[in-house]
Coordinates of C-alpha atoms in Angstrom, one line a residue:
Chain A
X1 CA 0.0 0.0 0.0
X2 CA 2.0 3.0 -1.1
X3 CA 5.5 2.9 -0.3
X4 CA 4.3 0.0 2.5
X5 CA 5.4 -2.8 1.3
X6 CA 4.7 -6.7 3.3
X7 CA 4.9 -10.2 2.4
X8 CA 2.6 -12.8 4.1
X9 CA 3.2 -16.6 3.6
X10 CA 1.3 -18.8 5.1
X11 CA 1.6 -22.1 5.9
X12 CA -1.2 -25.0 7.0
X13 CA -2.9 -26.6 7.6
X14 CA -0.8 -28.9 9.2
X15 CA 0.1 -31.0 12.5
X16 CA 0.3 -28.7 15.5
X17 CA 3.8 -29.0 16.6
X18 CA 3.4 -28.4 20.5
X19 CA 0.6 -31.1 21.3
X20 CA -0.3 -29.2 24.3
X21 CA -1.3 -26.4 22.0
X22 CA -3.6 -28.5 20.3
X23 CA -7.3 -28.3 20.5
X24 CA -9.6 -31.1 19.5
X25 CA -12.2 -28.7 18.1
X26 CA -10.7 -26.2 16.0
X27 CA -7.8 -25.5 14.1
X28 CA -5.4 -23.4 15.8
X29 CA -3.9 -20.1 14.2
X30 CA -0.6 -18.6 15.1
X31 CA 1.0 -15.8 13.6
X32 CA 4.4 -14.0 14.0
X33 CA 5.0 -10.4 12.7
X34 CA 8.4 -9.2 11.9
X35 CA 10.1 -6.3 10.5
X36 CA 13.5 -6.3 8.5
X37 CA 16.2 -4.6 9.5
X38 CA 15.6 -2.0 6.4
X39 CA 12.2 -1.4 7.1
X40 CA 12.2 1.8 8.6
X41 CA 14.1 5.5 7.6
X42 CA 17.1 4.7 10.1
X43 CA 18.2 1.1 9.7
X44 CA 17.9 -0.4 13.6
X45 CA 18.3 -4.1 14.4
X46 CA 15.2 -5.5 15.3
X47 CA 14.8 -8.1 18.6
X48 CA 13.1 -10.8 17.6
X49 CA 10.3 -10.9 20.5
X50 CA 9.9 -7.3 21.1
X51 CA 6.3 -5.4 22.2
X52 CA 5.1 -3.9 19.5
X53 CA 5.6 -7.0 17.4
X54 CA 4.1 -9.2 19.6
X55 CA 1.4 -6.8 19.7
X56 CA 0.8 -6.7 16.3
X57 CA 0.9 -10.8 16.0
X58 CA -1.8 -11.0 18.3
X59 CA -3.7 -8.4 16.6
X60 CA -3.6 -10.3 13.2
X61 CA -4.5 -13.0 15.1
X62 CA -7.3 -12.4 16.0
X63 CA -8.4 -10.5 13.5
X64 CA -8.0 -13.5 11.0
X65 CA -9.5 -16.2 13.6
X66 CA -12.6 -14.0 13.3
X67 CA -13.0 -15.3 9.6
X68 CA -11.4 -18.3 9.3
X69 CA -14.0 -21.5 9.3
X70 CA -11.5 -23.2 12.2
X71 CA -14.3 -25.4 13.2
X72 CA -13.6 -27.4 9.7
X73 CA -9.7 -27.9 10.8
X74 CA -9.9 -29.8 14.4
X75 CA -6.6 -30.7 15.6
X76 CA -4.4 -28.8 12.7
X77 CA -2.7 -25.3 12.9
X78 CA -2.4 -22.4 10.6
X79 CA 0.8 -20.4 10.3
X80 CA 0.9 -16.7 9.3
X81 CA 4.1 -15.2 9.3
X82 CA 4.4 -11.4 8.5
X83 CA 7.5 -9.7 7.0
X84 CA 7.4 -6.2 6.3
X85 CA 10.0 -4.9 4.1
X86 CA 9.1 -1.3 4.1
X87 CA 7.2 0.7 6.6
X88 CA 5.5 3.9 5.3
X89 CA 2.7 3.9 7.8
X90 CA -1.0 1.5 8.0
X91 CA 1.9 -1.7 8.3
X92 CA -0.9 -3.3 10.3
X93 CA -3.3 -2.5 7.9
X94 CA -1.5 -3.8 4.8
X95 CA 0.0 -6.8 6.6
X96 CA -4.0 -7.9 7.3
X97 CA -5.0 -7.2 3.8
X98 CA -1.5 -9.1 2.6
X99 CA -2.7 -12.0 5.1
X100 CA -6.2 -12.4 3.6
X101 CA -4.7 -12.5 0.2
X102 CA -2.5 -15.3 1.2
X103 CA -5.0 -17.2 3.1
X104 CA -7.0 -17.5 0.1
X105 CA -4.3 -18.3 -2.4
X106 CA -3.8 -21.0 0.8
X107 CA -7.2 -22.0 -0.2
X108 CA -8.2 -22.0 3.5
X109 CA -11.9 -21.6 4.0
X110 CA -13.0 -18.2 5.3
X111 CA -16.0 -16.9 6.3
X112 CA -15.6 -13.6 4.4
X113 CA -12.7 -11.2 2.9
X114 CA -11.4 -9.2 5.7
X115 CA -9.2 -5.9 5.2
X116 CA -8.1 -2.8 6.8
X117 CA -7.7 0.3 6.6
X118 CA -6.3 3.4 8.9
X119 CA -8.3 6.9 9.0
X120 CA -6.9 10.0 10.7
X121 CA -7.9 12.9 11.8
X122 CA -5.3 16.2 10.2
X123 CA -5.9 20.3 10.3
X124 CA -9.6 19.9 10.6
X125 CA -10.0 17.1 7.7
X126 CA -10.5 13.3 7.9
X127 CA -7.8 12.0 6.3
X128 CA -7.4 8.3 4.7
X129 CA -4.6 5.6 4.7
X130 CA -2.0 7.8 6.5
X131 CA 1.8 7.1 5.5
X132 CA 4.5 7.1 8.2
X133 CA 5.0 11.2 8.0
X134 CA 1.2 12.3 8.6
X135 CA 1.0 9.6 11.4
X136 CA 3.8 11.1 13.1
X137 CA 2.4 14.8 13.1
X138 CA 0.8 14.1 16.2
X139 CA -3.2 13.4 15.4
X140 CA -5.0 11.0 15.9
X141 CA -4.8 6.9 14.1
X142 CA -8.1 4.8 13.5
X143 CA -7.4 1.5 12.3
X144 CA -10.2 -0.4 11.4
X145 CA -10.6 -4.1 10.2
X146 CA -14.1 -5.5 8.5
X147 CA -15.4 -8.1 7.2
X148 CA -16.3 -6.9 4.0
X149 CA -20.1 -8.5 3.0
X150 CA -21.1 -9.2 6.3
X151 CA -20.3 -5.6 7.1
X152 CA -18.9 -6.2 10.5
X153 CA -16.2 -4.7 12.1
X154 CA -13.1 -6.9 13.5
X155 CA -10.8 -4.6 14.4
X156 CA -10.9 -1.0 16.0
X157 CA -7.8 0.5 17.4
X158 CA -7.3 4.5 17.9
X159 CA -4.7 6.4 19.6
X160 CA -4.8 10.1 20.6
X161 CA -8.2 11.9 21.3
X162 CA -11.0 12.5 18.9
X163 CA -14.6 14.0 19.6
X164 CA -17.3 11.9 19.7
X165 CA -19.2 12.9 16.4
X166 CA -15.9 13.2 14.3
X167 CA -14.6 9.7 15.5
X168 CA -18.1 8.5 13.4
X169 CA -16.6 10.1 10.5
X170 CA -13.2 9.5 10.3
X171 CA -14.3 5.7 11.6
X172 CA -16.8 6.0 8.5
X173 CA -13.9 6.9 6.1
X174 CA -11.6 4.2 7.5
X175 CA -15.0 1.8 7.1
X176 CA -14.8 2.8 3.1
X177 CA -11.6 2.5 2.7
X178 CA -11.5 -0.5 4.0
X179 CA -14.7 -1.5 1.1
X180 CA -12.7 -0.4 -1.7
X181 CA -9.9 -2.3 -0.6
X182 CA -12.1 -5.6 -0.7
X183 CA -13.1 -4.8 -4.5
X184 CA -9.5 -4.2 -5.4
X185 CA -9.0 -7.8 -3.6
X186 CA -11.8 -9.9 -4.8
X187 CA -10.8 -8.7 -8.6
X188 CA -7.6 -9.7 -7.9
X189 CA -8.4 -13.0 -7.1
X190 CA -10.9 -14.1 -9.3
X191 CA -8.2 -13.2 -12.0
X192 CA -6.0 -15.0 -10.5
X193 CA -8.5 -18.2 -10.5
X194 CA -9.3 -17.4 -14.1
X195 CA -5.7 -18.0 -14.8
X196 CA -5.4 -21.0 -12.6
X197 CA -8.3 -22.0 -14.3
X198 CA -7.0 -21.8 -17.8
X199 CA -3.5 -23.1 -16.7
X200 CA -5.6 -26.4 -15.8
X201 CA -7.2 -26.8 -19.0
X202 CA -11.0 -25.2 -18.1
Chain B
X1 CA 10.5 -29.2 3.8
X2 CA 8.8 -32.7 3.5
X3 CA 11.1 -35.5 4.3
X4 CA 12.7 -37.5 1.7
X5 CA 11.8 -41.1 1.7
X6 CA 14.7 -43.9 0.8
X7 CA 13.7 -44.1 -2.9
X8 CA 13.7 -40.5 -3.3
X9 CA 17.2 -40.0 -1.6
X10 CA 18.1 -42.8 -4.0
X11 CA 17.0 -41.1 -6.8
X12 CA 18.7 -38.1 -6.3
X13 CA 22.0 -39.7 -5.4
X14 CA 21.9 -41.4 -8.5
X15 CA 21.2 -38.9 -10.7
X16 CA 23.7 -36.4 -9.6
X17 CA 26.2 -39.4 -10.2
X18 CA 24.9 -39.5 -13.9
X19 CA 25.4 -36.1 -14.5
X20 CA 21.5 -36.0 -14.5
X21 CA 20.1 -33.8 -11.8
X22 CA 16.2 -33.7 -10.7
X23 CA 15.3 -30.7 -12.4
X24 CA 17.4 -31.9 -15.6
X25 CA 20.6 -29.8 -14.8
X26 CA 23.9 -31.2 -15.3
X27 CA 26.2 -31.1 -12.5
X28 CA 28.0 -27.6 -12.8
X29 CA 24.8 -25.3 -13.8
X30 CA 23.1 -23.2 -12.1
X31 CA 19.8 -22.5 -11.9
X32 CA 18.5 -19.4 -13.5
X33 CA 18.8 -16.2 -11.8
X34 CA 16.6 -13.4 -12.0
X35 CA 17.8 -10.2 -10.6
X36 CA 15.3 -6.5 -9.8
X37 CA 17.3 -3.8 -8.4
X38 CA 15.9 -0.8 -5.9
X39 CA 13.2 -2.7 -4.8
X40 CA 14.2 -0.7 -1.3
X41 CA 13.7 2.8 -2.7
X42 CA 14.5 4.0 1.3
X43 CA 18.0 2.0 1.0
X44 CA 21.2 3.2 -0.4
X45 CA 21.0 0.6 -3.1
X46 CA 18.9 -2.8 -2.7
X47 CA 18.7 -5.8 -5.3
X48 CA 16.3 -9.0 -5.4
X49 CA 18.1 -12.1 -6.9
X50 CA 15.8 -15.5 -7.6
X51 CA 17.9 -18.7 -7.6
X52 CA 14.9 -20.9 -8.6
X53 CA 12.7 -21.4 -5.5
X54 CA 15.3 -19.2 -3.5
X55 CA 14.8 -15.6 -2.9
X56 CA 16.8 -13.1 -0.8
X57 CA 16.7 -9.5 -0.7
X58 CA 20.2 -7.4 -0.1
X59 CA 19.9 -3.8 0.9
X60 CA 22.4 -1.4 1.7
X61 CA 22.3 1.5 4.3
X62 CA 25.1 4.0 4.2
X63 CA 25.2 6.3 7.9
X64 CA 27.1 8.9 8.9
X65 CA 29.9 7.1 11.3
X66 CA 33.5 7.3 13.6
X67 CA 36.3 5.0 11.8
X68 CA 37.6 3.1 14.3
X69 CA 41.3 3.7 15.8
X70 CA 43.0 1.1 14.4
X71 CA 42.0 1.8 11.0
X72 CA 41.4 5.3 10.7
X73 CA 41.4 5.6 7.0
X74 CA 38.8 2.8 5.8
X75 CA 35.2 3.1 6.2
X76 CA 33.1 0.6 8.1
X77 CA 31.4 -2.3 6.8
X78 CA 28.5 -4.6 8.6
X79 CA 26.8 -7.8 7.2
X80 CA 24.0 -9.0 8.6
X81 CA 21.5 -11.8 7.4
X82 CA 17.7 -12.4 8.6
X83 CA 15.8 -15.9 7.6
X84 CA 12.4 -14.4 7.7
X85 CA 9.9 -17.1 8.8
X86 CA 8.5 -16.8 5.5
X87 CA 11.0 -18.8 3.9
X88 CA 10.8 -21.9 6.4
X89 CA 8.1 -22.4 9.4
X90 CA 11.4 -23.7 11.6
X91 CA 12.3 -20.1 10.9
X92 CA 10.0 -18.3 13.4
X93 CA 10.9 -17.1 16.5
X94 CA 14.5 -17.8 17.4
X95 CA 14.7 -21.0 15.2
X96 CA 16.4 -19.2 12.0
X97 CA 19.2 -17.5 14.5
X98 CA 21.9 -20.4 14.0
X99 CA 21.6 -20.3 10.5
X100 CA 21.2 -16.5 10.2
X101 CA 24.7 -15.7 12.1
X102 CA 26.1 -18.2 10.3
X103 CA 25.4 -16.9 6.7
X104 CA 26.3 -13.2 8.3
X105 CA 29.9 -14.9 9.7
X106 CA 30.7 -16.7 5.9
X107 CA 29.6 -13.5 4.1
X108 CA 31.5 -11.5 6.6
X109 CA 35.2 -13.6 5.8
X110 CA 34.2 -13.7 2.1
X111 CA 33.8 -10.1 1.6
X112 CA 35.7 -8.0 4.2
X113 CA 38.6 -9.6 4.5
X114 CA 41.0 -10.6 7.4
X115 CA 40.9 -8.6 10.8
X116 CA 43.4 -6.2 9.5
X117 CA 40.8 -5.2 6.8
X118 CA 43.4 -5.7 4.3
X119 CA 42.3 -7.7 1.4
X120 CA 39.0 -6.9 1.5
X121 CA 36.6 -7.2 -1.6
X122 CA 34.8 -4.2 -0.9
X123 CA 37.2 -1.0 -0.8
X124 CA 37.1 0.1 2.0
X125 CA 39.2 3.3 1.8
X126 CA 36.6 4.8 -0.7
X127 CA 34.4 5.1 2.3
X128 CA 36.3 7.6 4.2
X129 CA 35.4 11.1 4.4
X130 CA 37.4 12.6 7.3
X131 CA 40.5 10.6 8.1
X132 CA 39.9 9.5 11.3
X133 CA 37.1 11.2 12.3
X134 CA 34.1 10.9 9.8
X135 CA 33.4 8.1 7.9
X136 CA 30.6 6.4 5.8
X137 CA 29.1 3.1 8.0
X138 CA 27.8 0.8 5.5
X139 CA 24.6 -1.6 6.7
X140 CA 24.5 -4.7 4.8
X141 CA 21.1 -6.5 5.6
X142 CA 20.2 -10.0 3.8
X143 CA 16.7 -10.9 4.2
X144 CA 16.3 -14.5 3.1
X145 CA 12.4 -14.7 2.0
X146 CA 11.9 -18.0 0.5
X147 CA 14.6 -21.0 0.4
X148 CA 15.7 -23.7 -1.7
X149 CA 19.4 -24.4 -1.3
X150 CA 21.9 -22.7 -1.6
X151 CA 21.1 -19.7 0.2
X152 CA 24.9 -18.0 0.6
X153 CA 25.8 -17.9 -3.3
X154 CA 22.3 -16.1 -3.6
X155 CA 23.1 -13.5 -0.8
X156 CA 26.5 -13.0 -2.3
X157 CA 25.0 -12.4 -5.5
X158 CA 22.2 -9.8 -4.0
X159 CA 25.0 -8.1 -2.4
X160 CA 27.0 -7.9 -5.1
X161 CA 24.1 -6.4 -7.4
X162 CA 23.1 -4.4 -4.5
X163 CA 26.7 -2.8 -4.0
X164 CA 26.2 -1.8 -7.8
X165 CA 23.1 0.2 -7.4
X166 CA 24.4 1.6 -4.6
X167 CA 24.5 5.9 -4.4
X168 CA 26.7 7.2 -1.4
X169 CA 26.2 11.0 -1.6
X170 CA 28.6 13.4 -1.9
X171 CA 29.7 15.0 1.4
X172 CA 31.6 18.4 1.9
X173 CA 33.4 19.1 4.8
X174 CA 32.6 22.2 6.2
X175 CA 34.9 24.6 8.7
X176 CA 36.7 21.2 10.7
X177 CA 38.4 22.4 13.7
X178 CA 41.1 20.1 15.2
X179 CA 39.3 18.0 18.2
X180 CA 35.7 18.2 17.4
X181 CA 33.6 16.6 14.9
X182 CA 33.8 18.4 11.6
X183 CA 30.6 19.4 10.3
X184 CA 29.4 17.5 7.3
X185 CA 27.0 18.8 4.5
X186 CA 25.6 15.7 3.3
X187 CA 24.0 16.6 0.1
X188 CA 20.9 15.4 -1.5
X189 CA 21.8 14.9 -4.6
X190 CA 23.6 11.5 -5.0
X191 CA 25.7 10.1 -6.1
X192 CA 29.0 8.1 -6.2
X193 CA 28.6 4.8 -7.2
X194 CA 30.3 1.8 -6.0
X195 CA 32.9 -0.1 -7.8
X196 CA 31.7 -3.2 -7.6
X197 CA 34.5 -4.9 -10.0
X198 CA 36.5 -6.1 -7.1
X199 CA 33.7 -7.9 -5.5
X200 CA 33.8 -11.4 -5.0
X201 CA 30.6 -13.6 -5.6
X202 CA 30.4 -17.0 -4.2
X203 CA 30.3 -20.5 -5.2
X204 CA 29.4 -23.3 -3.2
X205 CA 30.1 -26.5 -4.3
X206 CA 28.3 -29.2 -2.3
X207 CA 29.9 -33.2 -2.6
X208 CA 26.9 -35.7 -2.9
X209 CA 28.4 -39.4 -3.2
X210 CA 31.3 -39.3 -5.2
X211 CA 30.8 -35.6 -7.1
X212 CA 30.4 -32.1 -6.5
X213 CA 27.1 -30.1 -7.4
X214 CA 26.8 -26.2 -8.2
X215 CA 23.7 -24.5 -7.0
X216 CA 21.9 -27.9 -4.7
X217 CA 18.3 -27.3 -4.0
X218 CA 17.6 -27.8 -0.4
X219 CA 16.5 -31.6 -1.1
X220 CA 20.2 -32.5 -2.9
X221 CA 21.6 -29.9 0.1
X222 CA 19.9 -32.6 2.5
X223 CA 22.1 -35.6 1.2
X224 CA 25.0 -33.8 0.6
X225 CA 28.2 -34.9 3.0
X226 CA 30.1 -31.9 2.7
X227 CA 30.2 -28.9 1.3
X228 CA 32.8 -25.7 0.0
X229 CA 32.3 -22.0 -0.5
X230 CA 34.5 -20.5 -2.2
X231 CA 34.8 -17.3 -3.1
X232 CA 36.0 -15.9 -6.3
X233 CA 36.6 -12.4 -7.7
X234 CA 36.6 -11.4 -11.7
X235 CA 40.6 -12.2 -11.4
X236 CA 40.4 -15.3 -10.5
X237 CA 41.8 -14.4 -6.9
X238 CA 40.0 -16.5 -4.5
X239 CA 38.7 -14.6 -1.3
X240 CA 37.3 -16.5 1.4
X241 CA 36.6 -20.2 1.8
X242 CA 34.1 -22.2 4.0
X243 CA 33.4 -25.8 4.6
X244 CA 31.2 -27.0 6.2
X245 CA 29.4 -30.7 7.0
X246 CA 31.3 -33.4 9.2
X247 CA 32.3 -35.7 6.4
X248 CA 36.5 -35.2 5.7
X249 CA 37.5 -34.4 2.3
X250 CA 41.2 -35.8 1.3
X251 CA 43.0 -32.3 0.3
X252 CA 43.9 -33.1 -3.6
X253 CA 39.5 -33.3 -3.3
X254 CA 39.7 -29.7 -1.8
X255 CA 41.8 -28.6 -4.3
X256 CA 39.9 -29.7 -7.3
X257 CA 36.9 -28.4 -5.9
X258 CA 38.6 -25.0 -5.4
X259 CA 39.8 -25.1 -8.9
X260 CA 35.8 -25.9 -10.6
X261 CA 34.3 -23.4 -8.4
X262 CA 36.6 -20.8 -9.9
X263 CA 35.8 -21.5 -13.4
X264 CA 32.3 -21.7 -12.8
X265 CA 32.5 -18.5 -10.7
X266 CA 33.8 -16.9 -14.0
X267 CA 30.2 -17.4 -15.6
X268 CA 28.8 -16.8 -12.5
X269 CA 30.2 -13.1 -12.5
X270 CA 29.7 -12.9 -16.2
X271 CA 25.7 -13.6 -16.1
X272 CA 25.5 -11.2 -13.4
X273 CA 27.1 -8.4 -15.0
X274 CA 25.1 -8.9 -17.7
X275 CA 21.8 -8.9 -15.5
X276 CA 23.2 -5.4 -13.6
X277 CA 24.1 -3.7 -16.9
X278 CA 20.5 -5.0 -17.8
X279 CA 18.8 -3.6 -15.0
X280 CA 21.1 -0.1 -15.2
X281 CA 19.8 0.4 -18.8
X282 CA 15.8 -0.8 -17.7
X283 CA 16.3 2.4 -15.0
X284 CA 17.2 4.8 -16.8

C-alpha cells in the first residue's frame, strides 16, 4: 500500500507442533510479525520478540480467527508469518489485507474477505490511509478491520483523542476504505483463479 | 521441507552421479537467476536475486559514522542476514538464529577480509570522508524470503548487485576544527557509485556421493556430506573459503573443488554483469 510494502506466507494446515497447543475442536492459528532490519528510515536491528511485534501478532491473530472456518480444521494449525519490508505507515493495515490474500491463495476456507484500513484525523479534515510522515504529526490513528459483505467490524484500534461525532466520521472513512480495498481484492483474485483455471485446461 | 523417503534419496543420489540432476541440470549449472534492483527505494542501493525457488533481498544503508582507531582511514562495513519465517516455518521465532549468524559470519570472511581489513573485496578506503574522524558506515542486511538451497551464493550475488546500485552522496566538509567533529553537508543529490569490480561472488560446491554439485536445491543440500564455498573475484583471486558438513574431504579433493568453483564462478560473474548492466539500462 504505497510505499508499504509486506509479504505474508502462510503455511497450514498442518500438525500442530506443540501437542499441548492442540485443541480437538478447531484448528489453531498462530502468527508471527516481523520487520526487517531495512524497514524503517534509520536502519535499527530488530529483537526478535519485542512489544510492538508481539502486539501486532496477536492483533492479526485475531483479527484473521474471526474469519477463518477453524471449526472445519480440528486438531491442525495455521501459520501466518508477517515480514514487512518497508514501513511507510498502516503496516498493520496492509500486513492484514497481505494476510487475507495469502490465506486465500492458501485455499483455506474463510467466512468472508477481511481488510483494513487506517483513518486519521489532520488540520480539521479526515484524512485516509496515513503514511509514516502524517502519522507522526501528532493526530489522531483509526485503524479499522471489517469483514467486508457481512459488514462487521473486527478490528478498531485509535490512539490520541477525537470528539465523539468526528470519530463517526473518520471511523466512516476508515469503514470505506476499507470496502474499496475488498473490491481491489476480490478482482484480484478471481483473475488469478481465471488463470489457474486456464493453466488447468478449463 | 517434506522428508525425503529412501527411494527419493536414492534417486537423487543417482542422478547427480549421472550427470542428470532432478530438475534436468547437469552437474556444474546453475539454476537461473533473476535479478530487480531498488526494490528498497529508502536504501542506499537494494537488489532482489531468484535462484529458482530461493529468494533473498540485499539492501544497503550508508550512515554517517567514527572509523575506528585502528584503522582510521577505511570506512566501516556490517553484514548482517535475517531468515524471515516466511521462507521456512522452523524459521519463526529464534529457530532461523543459528543459520542467520552463520550466513552473516561466511559472508563476513568472504567479503571484508581478514581482521586487518586488508584484502578486502569491498574497498574500504573509498568510504572515508574525514581521516579519522568521519566516515561512511555501510549496513549490509540480507533478508532471506523464500529457500531452496543454496542460500549463501544467492546472498553474495544480491550483495554484489546491490553494491552496484548503490549511491553514497557526496559529502563536503565544512569549517573542521582540530578535536571536534567536523561538520558535514551531506548533500541530497547523490551520487557516487560503487565499484563493484572487485567484488567477490560465491560458489558453493556441495559433494553428494562421489561428485560435486553447483547451485543444490535444499532436497540434494539434505544428502550432501560436505560442502565448500569458495569465493572468487573477476581475477580469479580466490577470497574467502568455508566448509562446512562433518564428512572429511582428502586435500587433492579440496583442491579440485577449489579449482571448478573458480571456473564456474567466471560465468557466474559474467551472467551477473550482464543482468546489472540490464537492470542499469531498464532504469534509466
Amino acid at each position: 500500500m504505497g510505499n508499504t510494502r509486506v509479504i505474508v506466507a502462510v503455511y497450514g494446515p498442518r500438525e500442530v507442533q506443540n501437542k499441548s497447543q492442540q485443541n480437538n475442536n478447531q484448528a489453531l492459528v498462530r502468527c508471527e510479525y516481523s520487520m526487517a532490519n531495512f524497514s524503517t528510515g534509520d536502519r535499527t536491528r530488530r529483537q526478535k520478540g519485542d512489544r510492538r511485534s508481539t502486539e501486532i501478532s496477536l492483533v492479526i491473530r485475531q483479527t484473521m480467527e474471526a474469519s477463518i472456518l477453524t471449526h472445519l480444521m480440528p486438531r491442525s494449525q495455521i501459520d501466518i508469518f508477517v515480514q514487512v519490508l518497508q514501513a511507510d505507515g498502516g503496516t498493520r493495515s496492509a500486513c492484514i489485507n497481505a494476510a487475507t490474500l495469502a490465506l486465500a491463495d492458501a485455499g483455506i476456507p474463510m467466512r468472508d474477505i477481511v481488510t483494513s484500513c487506517t483513518a486519521g484525523y489532520l488540520c480539521s479534515t479526515p484524512l485516509l490511509d496515513l503514511n509514516y510522515v502524517e502519522d507522526s504529526a501528532g493526530g489522531p490513528d483509526v485503524t479499522v478491520g471489517i469483514l467486508s459483505k457481512m459488514d462487521k467490524v473486527t478490528l478498531l484500534q485509535m490512539d490520541a483523542k477525537l470528539p465523539m461525532d468526528i470519530f463517526e466520521n473518520v471511523m466512516q472513512l476508515a469503514i470505506e476504505g476499507c470496502k474499496a480495498i475488498a473490491n481491489y481484492i476480490r478482482e484480484v483474485l478471481l483473475e488469478n483463479t481465471k488463470q489457474l483455471e486456464s493453466r488447468r485446461g478449463g | 521441507m517434506v522428508g525425503l523417503s529412501e527411494g527419493e534419496k536414492h534417486f537423487i543420489r543417482g542422478g547427480i552421479a549421472q550427470d542428470l540432476r532432478s530438475d534436468g541440470r547437469k552437474r556444474l549449472q546453475f539454476r537461473s537467476i533473476s535479478v530487480e534492483t531498488g526494490v528498497i527505494p529508502q536504501a542506499n542501493g537494494s537488489a532482489r536475486v531468484r535462484l529458482g525457488a530461493t529468494d533473498v533481498i540485499a539492501s544497503i544503508k550508508a550512515e554517517l559514522g567514527k572509523p575506528s582507531i585502528l584503522r582510521p582511514d577505511k570506512g566501516k562495513v556490517s553484514i548482517f542476514v535475517d531468515c524471515s519465517p516466511t521462507a521456512a516455518p522452523m524459521f519463526e521465532g529464534r529457530g532461523g538464529e543459528e543459520l542467520s549468524n552463520d550466513l552473516s559470519v561466511a559472508l563476513q570472511r568472504c567479503l571484508l577480509g581478514g581482521t586487518s581489513g586488508a584484502g578486502a573485496g569491498i574497498d574500504l578506503s573509498s568510504l572515508i570522508i574525514v581521516d579519522g574522524k568521519v566516515c561512511w558506515d555501510l549496513y549490509i542486511d540480507g533478508l532471506v524470503i523464500s529457500s531452496d538451497g543454496n542460500l549463501l551464493d544467492a546472498l553474495a550475488a544480491a550483495i554484489k548487485v546491490a553494491l552496484s546500485n548503490t549511491g553514497i552522496p557526496k559529502v563536503s566538509v565544512l569549517g573542521a576544527s582540530s578535536d571536534e567533529q567536523p561538520d558535514v553537508d551531506v548533500s541530497d543529490e547523490e551520487f557516487l557509485q560503487f565499484d563493484t569490480s572487485g567484488v567477490p561472488v560465491i560458489v558453493t560446491l556441495t559433494k553428494v556421493g562421489r561428485h560435486y554439485i553447483v547451485d543444490a536445491t535444499s532436497e540434494e543440500e539434505s544428502q550432501m556430506s560436505s560442502a565448500i564455498s569458495v569465493s572468487v573475484n573477476r581475477r580469479g583471486q580466490i577470497c574467502g573459503l568455508t566448509k562446512r558438513g562433518g564428512a572429511g574431504l582428502d586435500p587433492s579433493v579440496v583442491l579440485d573443488m577449489i579449482s571448478v568453483a573458480n571456473s564456474v564462478s567466471q560465468q557466474l560473474i559474467t551472467v551477473l554483469d550482464s543482468e546489472i548492466a540490464a537492470a542499469e539500462a531498464s532504469e534509466e
